[in-house]
Amino acid sequence: MQTARNLFTGNHKYMVGLILLCFISAICVAYSTGGVDDFDRSKREILLRKIGHELLLKSGDRISRVLPVKKIDENEYQISFEHELSFLPDDLVNTTRHLLAHDPLAKDYVVNVFKRGSGAVVYGYAISKNKGEDIISCKGRMQPKAAYVINIKFKPLGSHPANKEYWLGSLSF
């Protein structure tokens, strides 16, 4: 009976403090894992605009604009153009490889080219950090002049925002 009354006195105060500290630490870890900061995302969007710019230059267009890059999903972006263009797939592959090499978070990605307003993929390829797993087809075949949009989907990093729910849900244990 005596020990039940003395639960929060003496050494037990330290135990409650330690449990509280662990709880707060777990919450901090849950909200800090896997976060790509806004600076990295902004830099990625600039690199994507540069891909569009380089593609326009290679197609001979020095006047029209690359429209604002749209973020479609957590790891997917869309590049669109003001006017129609034609492109050589080799140019698109080489440009994305060269420019996305400057993005430390872009090791694996898939590029799909659509005609604006169409759901059909006109051209696509996949790049992997392991060069042997790259999937590139139809090189050397000029794509006809059309209104294209380019979707680039990056492989998610190790931690996903949904993991926060697992961390927070596990706190009850």
GROMACS .gro file of N, CA and C in nm:
model
  519
    1MET      N    1   0.083  -0.118   0.000
    1MET     CA    2   0.000   0.000   0.000
    1MET      C    3   0.087   0.124   0.000
    2GLN      N    4   0.194   0.118   0.077
    2GLN     CA    5   0.287   0.229   0.087
    2GLN      C    6   0.348   0.260  -0.049
    3THR      N    7   0.385   0.157  -0.125
    3THR     CA    8   0.447   0.179  -0.255
    3THR      C    9   0.349   0.237  -0.355
    4ALA      N   10   0.224   0.205  -0.344
    4ALA     CA   11   0.124   0.261  -0.435
    4ALA      C   12   0.112   0.411  -0.414
    5ARG      N   13   0.121   0.458  -0.291
    5ARG     CA   14   0.112   0.601  -0.262
    5ARG      C   15   0.237   0.675  -0.309
    6ASN      N   16   0.348   0.609  -0.309
    6ASN     CA   17   0.474   0.674  -0.343
    6ASN      C   18   0.510   0.657  -0.491
    7LEU      N   19   0.410   0.634  -0.576
    7LEU     CA   20   0.435   0.609  -0.718
    7LEU      C   21   0.505   0.727  -0.784
    8PHE      N   22   0.467   0.849  -0.753
    8PHE     CA   23   0.525   0.965  -0.818
    8PHE      C   24   0.628   1.036  -0.732
    9THR      N   25   0.679   0.970  -0.635
    9THR     CA   26   0.784   1.028  -0.552
    9THR      C   27   0.913   0.953  -0.574
   10GLY      N   28   1.022   1.013  -0.540
   10GLY     CA   29   1.152   0.945  -0.549
   10GLY      C   30   1.192   0.914  -0.691
   11ASN      N   31   1.237   0.791  -0.713
   11ASN     CA   32   1.286   0.748  -0.845
   11ASN      C   33   1.176   0.737  -0.949
   12HIS      N   34   1.053   0.726  -0.908
   12HIS     CA   35   0.942   0.712  -1.001
   12HIS      C   36   0.919   0.842  -1.079
   13LYS      N   37   0.956   0.956  -1.023
   13LYS     CA   38   0.943   1.082  -1.096
   13LYS      C   39   1.031   1.078  -1.221
   14TYR      N   40   1.148   1.019  -1.206
   14TYR     CA   41   1.239   1.009  -1.319
   14TYR      C   42   1.183   0.916  -1.427
   15MET      N   43   1.113   0.812  -1.384
   15MET     CA   44   1.054   0.718  -1.478
   15MET      C   45   0.945   0.786  -1.561
   16VAL      N   46   0.861   0.866  -1.497
   16VAL     CA   47   0.756   0.939  -1.568
   16VAL      C   48   0.819   1.039  -1.664
   17GLY      N   49   0.923   1.106  -1.622
   17GLY     CA   50   0.993   1.202  -1.708
   17GLY      C   51   1.056   1.133  -1.828
   18LEU      N   52   1.113   1.015  -1.806
   18LEU     CA   53   1.175   0.940  -1.915
   18LEU      C   54   1.070   0.895  -2.016
   19ILE      N   55   0.956   0.849  -1.969
   19ILE     CA   56   0.847   0.807  -2.058
   19ILE      C   57   0.798   0.926  -2.139
   20LEU      N   58   0.782   1.040  -2.075
   20LEU     CA   59   0.738   1.161  -2.144
   20LEU      C   60   0.840   1.204  -2.248
   21LEU      N   61   0.968   1.197  -2.216
   21LEU     CA   62   1.074   1.233  -2.309
   21LEU      C   63   1.074   1.139  -2.430
   22CYS      N   64   1.056   1.010  -2.408
   22CYS     CA   65   1.049   0.913  -2.518
   22CYS      C   66   0.930   0.941  -2.609
   23PHE      N   67   0.817   0.974  -2.550
   23PHE     CA   68   0.696   1.006  -2.626
   23PHE      C   69   0.719   1.128  -2.715
   24ILE      N   70   0.776   1.233  -2.661
   24ILE     CA   71   0.804   1.355  -2.738
   24ILE      C   72   0.907   1.327  -2.847
   25SER      N   73   1.009   1.249  -2.816
   25SER     CA   74   1.111   1.214  -2.916
   25SER      C   75   1.051   1.136  -3.031
   26ALA      N   76   0.961   1.043  -3.001
   26ALA     CA   77   0.898   0.964  -3.107
   26ALA      C   78   0.815   1.051  -3.199
   27ILE      N   79   0.745   1.148  -3.143
   27ILE     CA   80   0.667   1.240  -3.226
   27ILE      C   81   0.759   1.323  -3.315
   28CYS      N   82   0.870   1.370  -3.261
   28CYS     CA   83   0.966   1.448  -3.341
   28CYS      C   84   1.024   1.364  -3.454
   29VAL      N   85   1.057   1.239  -3.426
   29VAL     CA   86   1.112   1.151  -3.530
   29VAL      C   87   1.007   1.125  -3.637
   30ALA      N   88   0.883   1.106  -3.598
   30ALA     CA   89   0.776   1.079  -3.694
   30ALA      C   90   0.760   1.194  -3.792
   31TYR      N   91   0.773   1.314  -3.748
   31TYR     CA   92   0.754   1.429  -3.836
   31TYR      C   93   0.881   1.477  -3.904
   32SER      N   94   0.993   1.415  -3.874
   32SER     CA   95   1.115   1.458  -3.939
   32SER      C   96   1.168   1.355  -4.038
   33THR      N   97   1.113   1.234  -4.043
   33THR     CA   98   1.165   1.132  -4.132
   33THR      C   99   1.118   1.155  -4.274
   34GLY      N  100   1.211   1.135  -4.369
   34GLY     CA  101   1.177   1.136  -4.510
   34GLY      C  102   1.134   1.268  -4.567
   35GLY      N  103   1.153   1.375  -4.499
   35GLY     CA  104   1.108   1.503  -4.550
   35GLY      C  105   1.204   1.562  -4.651
   36VAL      N  106   1.154   1.588  -4.771
   36VAL     CA  107   1.232   1.659  -4.869
   36VAL      C  108   1.195   1.806  -4.852
   37ASP      N  109   1.294   1.888  -4.826
   37ASP     CA  110   1.261   2.026  -4.797
   37ASP      C  111   1.223   2.104  -4.923
   38ASP      N  112   1.164   2.221  -4.902
   38ASP     CA  113   1.115   2.303  -5.011
   38ASP      C  114   1.227   2.349  -5.103
   39PHE      N  115   1.347   2.366  -5.051
   39PHE     CA  116   1.459   2.408  -5.134
   39PHE      C  117   1.488   2.303  -5.241
   40ASP      N  118   1.494   2.175  -5.201
   40ASP     CA  119   1.520   2.068  -5.297
   40ASP      C  120   1.409   2.059  -5.401
   41ARG      N  121   1.286   2.076  -5.360
   41ARG     CA  122   1.174   2.071  -5.454
   41ARG      C  123   1.179   2.189  -5.551
   42SER      N  124   1.213   2.306  -5.502
   42SER     CA  125   1.224   2.423  -5.589
   42SER      C  126   1.336   2.405  -5.690
   43LYS      N  127   1.446   2.351  -5.644
   43LYS     CA  128   1.559   2.326  -5.734
   43LYS      C  129   1.519   2.224  -5.841
   44ARG      N  130   1.445   2.122  -5.802
   44ARG     CA  131   1.399   2.021  -5.898
   44ARG      C  132   1.310   2.085  -6.004
   45GLU      N  133   1.219   2.173  -5.963
   45GLU     CA  134   1.130   2.238  -6.059
   45GLU      C  135   1.207   2.326  -6.157
   46ILE      N  136   1.313   2.390  -6.111
   46ILE     CA  137   1.397   2.470  -6.201
   46ILE      C  138   1.467   2.379  -6.302
   47LEU      N  139   1.518   2.265  -6.256
   47LEU     CA  140   1.581   2.170  -6.347
   47LEU      C  141   1.481   2.119  -6.451
   48LEU      N  142   1.357   2.097  -6.411
   48LEU     CA  143   1.254   2.051  -6.504
   48LEU      C  144   1.223   2.158  -6.608
   49ARG      N  145   1.217   2.284  -6.565
   49ARG     CA  146   1.197   2.394  -6.662
   49ARG      C  147   1.313   2.400  -6.759
   50LYS      N  148   1.433   2.377  -6.710
   50LYS     CA  149   1.551   2.380  -6.796
   50LYS      C  150   1.545   2.266  -6.899
   51ILE      N  151   1.491   2.151  -6.861
   51ILE     CA  152   1.473   2.041  -6.957
   51ILE      C  153   1.383   2.089  -7.070
   52GLY      N  154   1.272   2.153  -7.036
   52GLY     CA  155   1.182   2.205  -7.139
   52GLY      C  156   1.250   2.309  -7.226
   53HIS      N  157   1.327   2.397  -7.164
   53HIS     CA  158   1.400   2.501  -7.238
   53HIS      C  159   1.499   2.438  -7.337
   54GLU      N  160   1.576   2.341  -7.290
   54GLU     CA  161   1.675   2.276  -7.377
   54GLU      C  162   1.606   2.202  -7.492
   55LEU      N  163   1.493   2.139  -7.464
   55LEU     CA  164   1.420   2.068  -7.569
   55LEU      C  165   1.369   2.166  -7.675
   56LEU      N  166   1.320   2.280  -7.632
   56LEU     CA  167   1.277   2.382  -7.728
   56LEU      C  168   1.394   2.431  -7.814
   57LEU      N  169   1.507   2.455  -7.751
   57LEU     CA  170   1.625   2.500  -7.826
   57LEU      C  171   1.668   2.396  -7.929
   58LYS      N  172   1.668   2.269  -7.890
   58LYS     CA  173   1.710   2.162  -7.982
   58LYS      C  174   1.611   2.144  -8.096
   59SER      N  175   1.486   2.184  -8.075
   59SER     CA  176   1.387   2.174  -8.182
   59SER      C  177   1.389   2.299  -8.270
   60GLY      N  178   1.477   2.395  -8.239
   60GLY     CA  179   1.490   2.516  -8.319
   60GLY      C  180   1.401   2.630  -8.276
   61ASP      N  181   1.333   2.617  -8.163
   61ASP     CA  182   1.242   2.721  -8.114
   61ASP      C  183   1.313   2.803  -8.007
   62ARG      N  184   1.340   2.929  -8.037
   62ARG     CA  185   1.406   3.018  -7.943
   62ARG      C  186   1.312   3.127  -7.891
   63ILE      N  187   1.183   3.116  -7.928
   63ILE     CA  188   1.089   3.223  -7.895
   63ILE      C  189   0.982   3.181  -7.794
   64SER      N  190   0.920   3.064  -7.817
   64SER     CA  191   0.808   3.026  -7.730
   64SER      C  192   0.855   2.988  -7.590
   65ARG      N  193   0.759   2.983  -7.500
   65ARG     CA  194   0.790   2.963  -7.358
   65ARG      C  195   0.763   2.820  -7.313
   66VAL      N  196   0.833   2.786  -7.207
   66VAL     CA  197   0.800   2.666  -7.131
   66VAL      C  198   0.697   2.713  -7.028
   67LEU      N  199   0.581   2.650  -7.027
   67LEU     CA  200   0.477   2.690  -6.932
   67LEU      C  201   0.516   2.647  -6.791
   68PRO      N  202   0.453   2.703  -6.689
   68PRO     CA  203   0.490   2.665  -6.552
   68PRO      C  204   0.480   2.514  -6.529
   69VAL      N  205   0.578   2.462  -6.457
   69VAL     CA  206   0.583   2.320  -6.425
   69VAL      C  207   0.470   2.291  -6.326
   70LYS      N  208   0.392   2.187  -6.356
   70LYS     CA  209   0.282   2.148  -6.267
   70LYS      C  210   0.324   2.028  -6.185
   71LYS      N  211   0.292   2.033  -6.058
   71LYS     CA  212   0.315   1.918  -5.971
   71LYS      C  213   0.186   1.837  -5.971
   72ILE      N  214   0.192   1.719  -6.032
   72ILE     CA  215   0.073   1.635  -6.046
   72ILE      C  216   0.048   1.552  -5.922
   73ASP      N  217   0.155   1.500  -5.865
   73ASP     CA  218   0.147   1.411  -5.750
   73ASP      C  219   0.270   1.438  -5.664
   74GLU      N  220   0.283   1.367  -5.555
   74GLU     CA  221   0.396   1.388  -5.464
   74GLU      C  222   0.530   1.379  -5.536
   75ASN      N  223   0.543   1.286  -5.630
   75ASN     CA  224   0.670   1.266  -5.700
   75ASN      C  225   0.657   1.276  -5.851
   76GLU      N  226   0.553   1.342  -5.900
   76GLU     CA  227   0.531   1.351  -6.044
   76GLU      C  228   0.507   1.496  -6.086
   77TYR      N  229   0.575   1.534  -6.194
   77TYR     CA  230   0.568   1.671  -6.245
   77TYR      C  231   0.536   1.668  -6.394
   78GLN      N  232   0.479   1.780  -6.443
   78GLN     CA  233   0.445   1.791  -6.584
   78GLN      C  234   0.505   1.917  -6.644
   79ILE      N  235   0.572   1.900  -6.758
   79ILE     CA  236   0.629   2.011  -6.833
   79ILE      C  237   0.544   2.028  -6.958
   80SER      N  238   0.497   2.150  -6.982
   80SER     CA  239   0.419   2.176  -7.104
   80SER      C  240   0.474   2.301  -7.173
   81PHE      N  241   0.435   2.317  -7.298
   81PHE     CA  242   0.492   2.420  -7.382
   81PHE      C  243   0.384   2.510  -7.440
   82GLU      N  244   0.423   2.632  -7.471
   82GLU     CA  245   0.330   2.730  -7.526
   82GLU      C  246   0.284   2.690  -7.666
   83HIS      N  247   0.376   2.641  -7.750
   83HIS     CA  248   0.346   2.605  -7.888
   83HIS      C  249   0.386   2.461  -7.917
   84GLU      N  250   0.346   2.415  -8.033
   84GLU     CA  251   0.383   2.280  -8.077
   84GLU      C  252   0.534   2.272  -8.102
   85LEU      N  253   0.586   2.152  -8.091
   85LEU     CA  254   0.727   2.128  -8.120
   85LEU      C  255   0.744   1.986  -8.169
   86SER      N  256   0.856   1.961  -8.234
   86SER     CA  257   0.896   1.825  -8.267
   86SER      C  258   1.027   1.799  -8.194
   87PHE      N  259   1.054   1.673  -8.164
   87PHE     CA  260   1.176   1.645  -8.089
   87PHE      C  261   1.231   1.509  -8.128
   88LEU      N  262   1.358   1.495  -8.108
   88LEU     CA  263   1.428   1.369  -8.126
   88LEU      C  264   1.438   1.304  -7.989
   89PRO      N  265   1.389   1.182  -7.971
   89PRO     CA  266   1.394   1.118  -7.839
   89PRO      C  267   1.533   1.116  -7.777
   90ASP      N  268   1.637   1.103  -7.860
   90ASP     CA  269   1.774   1.104  -7.809
   90ASP      C  270   1.802   1.234  -7.733
   91ASP      N  271   1.752   1.347  -7.789
   91ASP     CA  272   1.774   1.476  -7.724
   91ASP      C  273   1.706   1.482  -7.587
   92LEU      N  274   1.584   1.430  -7.580
   92LEU     CA  275   1.511   1.430  -7.453
   92LEU      C  276   1.581   1.342  -7.350
   93VAL      N  277   1.623   1.224  -7.391
   93VAL     CA  278   1.692   1.131  -7.299
   93VAL      C  279   1.822   1.194  -7.248
   94ASN      N  280   1.903   1.244  -7.340
   94ASN     CA  281   2.033   1.302  -7.302
   94ASN      C  282   2.017   1.425  -7.215
   95THR      N  283   1.920   1.510  -7.248
   95THR     CA  284   1.898   1.632  -7.170
   95THR      C  285   1.852   1.600  -7.028
   96THR      N  286   1.755   1.509  -7.014
   96THR     CA  287   1.708   1.476  -6.879
   96THR      C  288   1.818   1.409  -6.798
   97ARG      N  289   1.892   1.320  -6.860
   97ARG     CA  290   2.002   1.254  -6.788
   97ARG      C  291   2.104   1.356  -6.739
   98HIS      N  292   2.142   1.447  -6.828
   98HIS     CA  293   2.244   1.546  -6.794
   98HIS      C  294   2.196   1.640  -6.683
   99LEU      N  295   2.075   1.693  -6.697
   99LEU     CA  296   2.026   1.791  -6.600
   99LEU      C  297   1.984   1.728  -6.467
  100LEU      N  298   1.920   1.612  -6.472
  100LEU     CA  299   1.876   1.550  -6.347
  100LEU      C  300   1.990   1.484  -6.270
  101ALA      N  301   2.107   1.479  -6.332
  101ALA     CA  302   2.226   1.433  -6.258
  101ALA      C  303   2.261   1.532  -6.148
  102HIS      N  304   2.213   1.658  -6.161
  102HIS     CA  305   2.237   1.761  -6.061
  102HIS      C  306   2.137   1.754  -5.945
  103ASP      N  307   2.036   1.667  -5.956
  103ASP     CA  308   1.937   1.649  -5.850
  103ASP      C  309   1.972   1.523  -5.772
  104PRO      N  310   2.020   1.536  -5.649
  104PRO     CA  311   2.062   1.417  -5.573
  104PRO      C  312   1.946   1.324  -5.539
  105LEU      N  313   1.823   1.372  -5.550
  105LEU     CA  314   1.707   1.290  -5.517
  105LEU      C  315   1.651   1.216  -5.638
  106ALA      N  316   1.704   1.245  -5.758
  106ALA     CA  317   1.650   1.188  -5.881
  106ALA      C  318   1.739   1.077  -5.934
  107LYS      N  319   1.736   0.964  -5.869
  107LYS     CA  320   1.817   0.851  -5.914
  107LYS      C  321   1.738   0.760  -6.008
  108ASP      N  322   1.610   0.743  -5.982
  108ASP     CA  323   1.523   0.661  -6.064
  108ASP      C  324   1.402   0.744  -6.105
  109TYR      N  325   1.371   0.743  -6.235
  109TYR     CA  326   1.254   0.819  -6.282
  109TYR      C  327   1.204   0.762  -6.414
  110VAL      N  328   1.077   0.792  -6.443
  110VAL     CA  329   1.012   0.751  -6.567
  110VAL      C  330   0.964   0.877  -6.636
  111VAL      N  331   0.991   0.886  -6.766
  111VAL     CA  332   0.949   1.000  -6.847
  111VAL      C  333   0.847   0.951  -6.948
  112ASN      N  334   0.731   1.014  -6.951
  112ASN     CA  335   0.627   0.984  -7.050
  112ASN      C  336   0.590   1.112  -7.122
  113VAL      N  337   0.580   1.104  -7.255
  113VAL     CA  338   0.542   1.218  -7.338
  113VAL      C  339   0.403   1.189  -7.393
  114PHE      N  340   0.312   1.285  -7.374
  114PHE     CA  341   0.174   1.275  -7.422
  114PHE      C  342   0.147   1.387  -7.520
  115LYS      N  343   0.052   1.364  -7.611
  115LYS     CA  344  -0.002   1.476  -7.688
  115LYS      C  345  -0.102   1.544  -7.596
  116ARG      N  346  -0.101   1.677  -7.592
  116ARG     CA  347  -0.191   1.750  -7.503
  116ARG      C  348  -0.336   1.709  -7.532
  117GLY      N  349  -0.410   1.678  -7.427
  117GLY     CA  350  -0.550   1.638  -7.440
  117GLY      C  351  -0.569   1.489  -7.467
  118SER      N  352  -0.460   1.417  -7.480
  118SER     CA  353  -0.468   1.273  -7.507
  118SER      C  354  -0.412   1.197  -7.388
  119GLY      N  355  -0.466   1.082  -7.362
  119GLY     CA  356  -0.415   1.000  -7.253
  119GLY      C  357  -0.313   0.898  -7.299
  120ALA      N  358  -0.287   0.895  -7.430
  120ALA     CA  359  -0.196   0.795  -7.485
  120ALA      C  360  -0.051   0.842  -7.476
  121VAL      N  361   0.036   0.752  -7.438
  121VAL     CA  362   0.179   0.782  -7.431
  121VAL      C  363   0.236   0.777  -7.572
  122VAL      N  364   0.296   0.888  -7.616
  122VAL     CA  365   0.358   0.897  -7.748
  122VAL      C  366   0.500   0.843  -7.742
  123TYR      N  367   0.568   0.871  -7.634
  123TYR     CA  368   0.705   0.824  -7.615
  123TYR      C  369   0.732   0.815  -7.466
  124GLY      N  370   0.811   0.720  -7.424
  124GLY     CA  371   0.845   0.707  -7.283
  124GLY      C  372   0.970   0.625  -7.262
  125TYR      N  373   1.031   0.645  -7.147
  125TYR     CA  374   1.150   0.569  -7.109
  125TYR      C  375   1.168   0.575  -6.959
  126ALA      N  376   1.252   0.486  -6.906
  126ALA     CA  377   1.279   0.479  -6.762
  126ALA      C  378   1.429   0.481  -6.741
  127ILE      N  379   1.473   0.559  -6.644
  127ILE     CA  380   1.613   0.570  -6.607
  127ILE      C  381   1.628   0.521  -6.464
  128SER      N  382   1.730   0.440  -6.440
  128SER     CA  383   1.756   0.385  -6.308
  128SER      C  384   1.897   0.421  -6.264
  129LYS      N  385   1.918   0.424  -6.133
  129LYS     CA  386   2.054   0.452  -6.085
  129LYS      C  387   2.149   0.342  -6.130
  130ASN      N  388   2.096   0.223  -6.153
  130ASN     CA  389   2.172   0.113  -6.210
  130ASN      C  390   2.151   0.118  -6.362
  131LYS      N  391   2.251   0.164  -6.435
  131LYS     CA  392   2.238   0.186  -6.580
  131LYS      C  393   2.189   0.062  -6.655
  132GLY      N  394   2.218  -0.056  -6.604
  132GLY     CA  395   2.174  -0.179  -6.669
  132GLY      C  396   2.023  -0.198  -6.667
  133GLU      N  397   1.953  -0.125  -6.582
  133GLU     CA  398   1.808  -0.136  -6.571
  133GLU      C  399   1.734  -0.027  -6.648
  134ASP      N  400   1.806   0.060  -6.720
  134ASP     CA  401   1.742   0.164  -6.800
  134ASP      C  402   1.658   0.101  -6.911
  135ILE      N  403   1.544   0.162  -6.940
  135ILE     CA  404   1.458   0.117  -7.050
  135ILE      C  405   1.441   0.235  -7.144
  136ILE      N  406   1.507   0.229  -7.259
  136ILE     CA  407   1.501   0.337  -7.358
  136ILE      C  408   1.475   0.273  -7.493
  137SER      N  409   1.370   0.323  -7.562
  137SER     CA  410   1.337   0.268  -7.694
  137SER      C  411   1.320   0.381  -7.795
  138CYS      N  412   1.308   0.344  -7.918
  138CYS     CA  413   1.276   0.435  -8.029
  138CYS      C  414   1.373   0.552  -8.044
  139LYS      N  415   1.499   0.528  -8.013
  139LYS     CA  416   1.597   0.635  -8.032
  139LYS      C  417   1.616   0.659  -8.181
  140GLY      N  418   1.643   0.784  -8.214
  140GLY     CA  419   1.670   0.820  -8.353
  140GLY      C  420   1.548   0.843  -8.439
  141ARG      N  421   1.429   0.833  -8.384
  141ARG     CA  422   1.305   0.854  -8.461
  141ARG      C  423   1.244   0.988  -8.423
  142MET      N  424   1.247   1.082  -8.514
  142MET     CA  425   1.194   1.216  -8.491
  142MET      C  426   1.044   1.210  -8.466
  143GLN      N  427   0.999   1.273  -8.360
  143GLN     CA  428   0.857   1.280  -8.329
  143GLN      C  429   0.797   1.397  -8.406
  144PRO      N  430   0.679   1.378  -8.467
  144PRO     CA  431   0.619   1.485  -8.548
  144PRO      C  432   0.580   1.606  -8.462
  145LYS      N  433   0.565   1.720  -8.527
  145LYS     CA  434   0.529   1.844  -8.458
  145LYS      C  435   0.389   1.830  -8.399
  146ALA      N  436   0.378   1.856  -8.269
  146ALA     CA  437   0.250   1.846  -8.198
  146ALA      C  438   0.261   1.921  -8.065
  147ALA      N  439   0.148   1.936  -7.998
  147ALA     CA  440   0.146   1.998  -7.865
  147ALA      C  441   0.170   1.887  -7.762
  148TYR      N  442   0.292   1.878  -7.713
  148TYR     CA  443   0.331   1.772  -7.620
  148TYR      C  444   0.335   1.823  -7.477
  149VAL      N  445   0.312   1.730  -7.386
  149VAL     CA  446   0.339   1.752  -7.243
  149VAL      C  447   0.427   1.636  -7.198
  150ILE      N  448   0.518   1.665  -7.107
  150ILE     CA  449   0.611   1.565  -7.058
  150ILE      C  450   0.587   1.544  -6.910
  151ASN      N  451   0.558   1.421  -6.873
  151ASN     CA  452   0.542   1.385  -6.732
  151ASN      C  453   0.667   1.313  -6.685
  152ILE      N  454   0.721   1.358  -6.573
  152ILE     CA  455   0.837   1.292  -6.513
  152ILE      C  456   0.798   1.247  -6.373
  153LYS      N  457   0.806   1.116  -6.353
  153LYS     CA  458   0.770   1.059  -6.222
  153LYS      C  459   0.896   1.003  -6.158
  154PHE      N  460   0.926   1.051  -6.037
  154PHE     CA  461   1.044   1.008  -5.963
  154PHE      C  462   1.006   0.898  -5.867
  155LYS      N  463   1.098   0.804  -5.850
  155LYS     CA  464   1.077   0.697  -5.753
  155LYS      C  465   1.079   0.758  -5.613
  156PRO      N  466   0.979   0.725  -5.530
  156PRO     CA  467   0.975   0.780  -5.395
  156PRO      C  468   1.100   0.740  -5.315
  157LEU      N  469   1.140   0.827  -5.227
  157LEU     CA  470   1.252   0.797  -5.139
  157LEU      C  471   1.211   0.693  -5.037
  158GLY      N  472   1.305   0.644  -4.958
  158GLY     CA  473   1.282   0.537  -4.861
  158GLY      C  474   1.165   0.560  -4.768
  159SER      N  475   1.150   0.680  -4.718
  159SER     CA  476   1.043   0.708  -4.623
  159SER      C  477   0.928   0.777  -4.694
  160HIS      N  478   0.810   0.744  -4.657
  160HIS     CA  479   0.690   0.799  -4.719
  160HIS      C  480   0.608   0.871  -4.613
  161PRO      N  481   0.535   0.976  -4.649
  161PRO     CA  482   0.455   1.048  -4.549
  161PRO      C  483   0.358   0.958  -4.473
  162ALA      N  484   0.313   0.848  -4.533
  162ALA     CA  485   0.221   0.758  -4.463
  162ALA      C  486   0.289   0.692  -4.345
  163ASN      N  487   0.422   0.686  -4.345
  163ASN     CA  488   0.494   0.626  -4.233
  163ASN      C  489   0.472   0.702  -4.104
  164LYS      N  490   0.436   0.828  -4.112
  164LYS     CA  491   0.409   0.907  -3.991
  164LYS      C  492   0.295   0.846  -3.912
  165GLU      N  493   0.194   0.796  -3.982
  165GLU     CA  494   0.082   0.735  -3.913
  165GLU      C  495   0.126   0.609  -3.839
  166TYR      N  496   0.219   0.534  -3.900
  166TYR     CA  497   0.269   0.414  -3.832
  166TYR      C  498   0.346   0.452  -3.706
  167TRP      N  499   0.430   0.554  -3.718
  167TRP     CA  500   0.506   0.598  -3.600
  167TRP      C  501   0.413   0.643  -3.489
  168LEU      N  502   0.317   0.729  -3.525
  168LEU     CA  503   0.227   0.782  -3.423
  168LEU      C  504   0.135   0.674  -3.369
  169GLY      N  505   0.092   0.582  -3.455
  169GLY     CA  506   0.005   0.473  -3.411
  169GLY      C  507   0.077   0.377  -3.319
  170SER      N  508   0.207   0.363  -3.340
  170SER     CA  509   0.283   0.269  -3.257
  170SER      C  510   0.312   0.327  -3.117
  171LEU      N  511   0.288   0.453  -3.098
  171LEU     CA  512   0.315   0.514  -2.967
  171LEU      C  513   0.226   0.456  -2.858
  172SER      N  514   0.109   0.409  -2.896
  172SER     CA  515   0.020   0.353  -2.792
  172SER      C  516   0.080   0.228  -2.727
  173PHE      N  517   0.166   0.156  -2.803
  173PHE     CA  518   0.231   0.037  -2.747
  173PHE      C  519   0.337   0.076  -2.647
   0.00000   0.00000   0.00000
